[in-house]
């Protein structure tokens, strides 16, 4: 992966976490929503943290394993965004944007993993 793309993705995952934090901060209080907020915040902030860890991987195998964590956390965000949509407790435009961003992050990470695997572990 070229350094410029890696830096762009690093920034993108940070912004994703920040925007998710803002969305969650604006959600109403309540037991059900509170549970979703905690899970979503954990997953959304893990995307960037795990991507940072992947960039420091010691080997290609380690890189792919760490990218798998990024993929898993981003995909989990999609699930939590879908549940929030079902509950209708957040602004639809913000939710649509963040869900789309999570989907795009999953697709990018899957492509990076495929490239790394094609180059051989």
PDB file of C-alpha atoms in Angstrom:
ATOM      1  CA  UNK A   1       0.000   0.000   0.000  1.00  0.00           C
ATOM      2  CA  UNK A   2       1.385   3.376  -0.946  1.00  0.00           C
ATOM      3  CA  UNK A   3       2.109   5.729   1.945  1.00  0.00           C
ATOM      4  CA  UNK A   4      -0.230   8.439   0.635  1.00  0.00           C
ATOM      5  CA  UNK A   5      -3.178   6.025   0.548  1.00  0.00           C
ATOM      6  CA  UNK A   6      -2.245   4.706   3.972  1.00  0.00           C
ATOM      7  CA  UNK A   7      -2.219   8.237   5.400  1.00  0.00           C
ATOM      8  CA  UNK A   8      -5.571   9.001   3.744  1.00  0.00           C
ATOM      9  CA  UNK A   9      -7.116   5.896   5.284  1.00  0.00           C
ATOM     10  CA  UNK A  10      -5.633   6.749   8.670  1.00  0.00           C
ATOM     11  CA  UNK A  11      -7.303  10.155   8.494  1.00  0.00           C
ATOM     12  CA  UNK A  12     -10.532   8.680   7.194  1.00  0.00           C
ATOM     13  CA  UNK A  13     -10.792   6.198  10.065  1.00  0.00           C
ATOM     14  CA  UNK A  14     -10.144   8.999  12.571  1.00  0.00           C
ATOM     15  CA  UNK A  15     -12.876  11.156  11.048  1.00  0.00           C
ATOM     16  CA  UNK A  16     -15.217   8.146  11.036  1.00  0.00           C
ATOM     17  CA  UNK A  17     -14.663   7.722  14.777  1.00  0.00           C
ATOM     18  CA  UNK A  18     -15.139  11.438  15.446  1.00  0.00           C
ATOM     19  CA  UNK A  19     -18.366  11.652  13.448  1.00  0.00           C
ATOM     20  CA  UNK A  20     -19.707   8.529  15.147  1.00  0.00           C
ATOM     21  CA  UNK A  21     -18.891  10.051  18.531  1.00  0.00           C
ATOM     22  CA  UNK A  22     -20.838  13.180  17.563  1.00  0.00           C
ATOM     23  CA  UNK A  23     -23.806  11.116  16.385  1.00  0.00           C
ATOM     24  CA  UNK A  24     -23.845   9.088  19.599  1.00  0.00           C
ATOM     25  CA  UNK A  25     -23.579  12.225  21.691  1.00  0.00           C
ATOM     26  CA  UNK A  26     -26.777  13.499  20.057  1.00  0.00           C
ATOM     27  CA  UNK A  27     -28.751  10.290  20.585  1.00  0.00           C
ATOM     28  CA  UNK A  28     -31.470  10.274  23.233  1.00  0.00           C
ATOM     29  CA  UNK A  29     -30.903   8.650  26.594  1.00  0.00           C
ATOM     30  CA  UNK A  30     -32.452   5.306  27.403  1.00  0.00           C
ATOM     31  CA  UNK A  31     -31.494   1.743  28.155  1.00  0.00           C
ATOM     32  CA  UNK A  32     -31.807   0.372  24.607  1.00  0.00           C
ATOM     33  CA  UNK A  33     -30.101   3.323  22.964  1.00  0.00           C
ATOM     34  CA  UNK A  34     -27.416   3.376  25.648  1.00  0.00           C
ATOM     35  CA  UNK A  35     -26.477  -0.210  24.872  1.00  0.00           C
ATOM     36  CA  UNK A  36     -26.288   0.519  21.137  1.00  0.00           C
ATOM     37  CA  UNK A  37     -24.224   3.665  21.753  1.00  0.00           C
ATOM     38  CA  UNK A  38     -21.654   1.804  23.818  1.00  0.00           C
ATOM     39  CA  UNK A  39     -21.322  -0.982  21.278  1.00  0.00           C
ATOM     40  CA  UNK A  40     -21.162   1.416  18.341  1.00  0.00           C
ATOM     41  CA  UNK A  41     -18.612   3.676  20.003  1.00  0.00           C
ATOM     42  CA  UNK A  42     -16.400   0.717  20.871  1.00  0.00           C
ATOM     43  CA  UNK A  43     -16.521  -0.626  17.328  1.00  0.00           C
ATOM     44  CA  UNK A  44     -16.145   2.748  15.559  1.00  0.00           C
ATOM     45  CA  UNK A  45     -13.125   3.801  17.600  1.00  0.00           C
ATOM     46  CA  UNK A  46     -11.579   0.347  17.164  1.00  0.00           C
ATOM     47  CA  UNK A  47     -11.577   0.742  13.380  1.00  0.00           C
ATOM     48  CA  UNK A  48      -8.935   3.460  13.464  1.00  0.00           C
ATOM     49  CA  UNK A  49      -7.024   2.022  16.395  1.00  0.00           C
ATOM     50  CA  UNK A  50      -6.701  -1.372  14.726  1.00  0.00           C
ATOM     51  CA  UNK A  51      -5.764   0.200  11.409  1.00  0.00           C
ATOM     52  CA  UNK A  52      -2.953   2.078  13.163  1.00  0.00           C
ATOM     53  CA  UNK A  53      -1.806  -1.231  14.620  1.00  0.00           C
ATOM     54  CA  UNK A  54      -1.922  -2.859  11.178  1.00  0.00           C
ATOM     55  CA  UNK A  55       0.388  -0.170   9.816  1.00  0.00           C
ATOM     56  CA  UNK A  56       2.956  -1.266  12.404  1.00  0.00           C
ATOM     57  CA  UNK A  57       2.615  -4.961  11.622  1.00  0.00           C
ATOM     58  CA  UNK A  58       5.792  -7.013  11.852  1.00  0.00           C
ATOM     59  CA  UNK A  59       5.022  -9.186   8.846  1.00  0.00           C
ATOM     60  CA  UNK A  60       2.569  -9.499   5.978  1.00  0.00           C
ATOM     61  CA  UNK A  61       0.745 -12.231   7.919  1.00  0.00           C
ATOM     62  CA  UNK A  62       0.460  -9.942  10.945  1.00  0.00           C
ATOM     63  CA  UNK A  63      -0.712  -7.108   8.649  1.00  0.00           C
ATOM     64  CA  UNK A  64      -3.512  -9.250   7.201  1.00  0.00           C
ATOM     65  CA  UNK A  65      -4.553 -10.454  10.661  1.00  0.00           C
ATOM     66  CA  UNK A  66      -4.759  -6.893  11.974  1.00  0.00           C
ATOM     67  CA  UNK A  67      -6.663  -5.760   8.870  1.00  0.00           C
ATOM     68  CA  UNK A  68      -9.144  -8.552   9.594  1.00  0.00           C
ATOM     69  CA  UNK A  69      -9.860  -6.869  12.930  1.00  0.00           C
ATOM     70  CA  UNK A  70     -10.440  -3.550  11.158  1.00  0.00           C
ATOM     71  CA  UNK A  71     -12.826  -5.243   8.734  1.00  0.00           C
ATOM     72  CA  UNK A  72     -14.689  -6.945  11.571  1.00  0.00           C
ATOM     73  CA  UNK A  73     -15.129  -3.735  13.574  1.00  0.00           C
ATOM     74  CA  UNK A  74     -16.242  -1.683  10.555  1.00  0.00           C
ATOM     75  CA  UNK A  75     -18.750  -4.370   9.611  1.00  0.00           C
ATOM     76  CA  UNK A  76     -20.022  -4.416  13.185  1.00  0.00           C
ATOM     77  CA  UNK A  77     -20.619  -0.660  12.898  1.00  0.00           C
ATOM     78  CA  UNK A  78     -22.891  -1.350   9.919  1.00  0.00           C
ATOM     79  CA  UNK A  79     -24.959  -3.625  12.148  1.00  0.00           C
ATOM     80  CA  UNK A  80     -25.291  -1.002  14.909  1.00  0.00           C
ATOM     81  CA  UNK A  81     -26.167   1.722  12.387  1.00  0.00           C
ATOM     82  CA  UNK A  82     -28.895  -0.535  10.994  1.00  0.00           C
ATOM     83  CA  UNK A  83     -30.334  -1.051  14.463  1.00  0.00           C
ATOM     84  CA  UNK A  84     -30.331   2.703  15.103  1.00  0.00           C
ATOM     85  CA  UNK A  85     -32.132   3.199  11.803  1.00  0.00           C
ATOM     86  CA  UNK A  86     -34.768   0.684  12.871  1.00  0.00           C
ATOM     87  CA  UNK A  87     -35.275   2.529  16.161  1.00  0.00           C
ATOM     88  CA  UNK A  88     -35.531   5.894  14.335  1.00  0.00           C
ATOM     89  CA  UNK A  89     -33.639   7.708  17.071  1.00  0.00           C
ATOM     90  CA  UNK A  90     -31.026   9.506  14.976  1.00  0.00           C
ATOM     91  CA  UNK A  91     -31.031  11.945  12.061  1.00  0.00           C
ATOM     92  CA  UNK A  92     -31.425   9.838   8.883  1.00  0.00           C
ATOM     93  CA  UNK A  93     -28.875  11.790   6.812  1.00  0.00           C
ATOM     94  CA  UNK A  94     -26.097  11.462   9.382  1.00  0.00           C
ATOM     95  CA  UNK A  95     -26.885   7.799   9.867  1.00  0.00           C
ATOM     96  CA  UNK A  96     -26.964   7.143   6.124  1.00  0.00           C
ATOM     97  CA  UNK A  97     -23.585   8.859   5.661  1.00  0.00           C
ATOM     98  CA  UNK A  98     -21.895   6.963   8.504  1.00  0.00           C
ATOM     99  CA  UNK A  99     -23.351   3.623   7.440  1.00  0.00           C
ATOM    100  CA  UNK A 100     -22.123   4.234   3.910  1.00  0.00           C
ATOM    101  CA  UNK A 101     -18.694   5.173   5.232  1.00  0.00           C
ATOM    102  CA  UNK A 102     -18.552   1.963   7.284  1.00  0.00           C
ATOM    103  CA  UNK A 103     -19.473  -0.056   4.172  1.00  0.00           C
ATOM    104  CA  UNK A 104     -16.762   1.707   2.180  1.00  0.00           C
ATOM    105  CA  UNK A 105     -14.175   1.086   4.886  1.00  0.00           C
ATOM    106  CA  UNK A 106     -15.044  -2.625   4.845  1.00  0.00           C
ATOM    107  CA  UNK A 107     -14.634  -2.712   1.051  1.00  0.00           C
ATOM    108  CA  UNK A 108     -11.284  -0.894   1.186  1.00  0.00           C
ATOM    109  CA  UNK A 109      -9.923  -3.198   3.873  1.00  0.00           C
ATOM    110  CA  UNK A 110     -11.074  -6.313   2.022  1.00  0.00           C
ATOM    111  CA  UNK A 111      -9.262  -5.044  -1.087  1.00  0.00           C
ATOM    112  CA  UNK A 112      -6.089  -4.364   0.923  1.00  0.00           C
ATOM    113  CA  UNK A 113      -6.232  -7.852   2.429  1.00  0.00           C
ATOM    114  CA  UNK A 114      -6.673  -9.446  -0.993  1.00  0.00           C
ATOM    115  CA  UNK A 115      -3.699  -7.512  -2.340  1.00  0.00           C
ATOM    116  CA  UNK A 116      -1.535  -8.495   0.617  1.00  0.00           C
ATOM    117  CA  UNK A 117      -2.555 -12.137   0.303  1.00  0.00           C
ATOM    118  CA  UNK A 118      -1.960 -12.138  -3.453  1.00  0.00           C
ATOM    119  CA  UNK A 119       1.580 -10.890  -2.818  1.00  0.00           C
ATOM    120  CA  UNK A 120       2.031 -13.868  -0.529  1.00  0.00           C
ATOM    121  CA  UNK A 121       2.339 -14.337   3.192  1.00  0.00           C
TER     122      UNK A 121
END
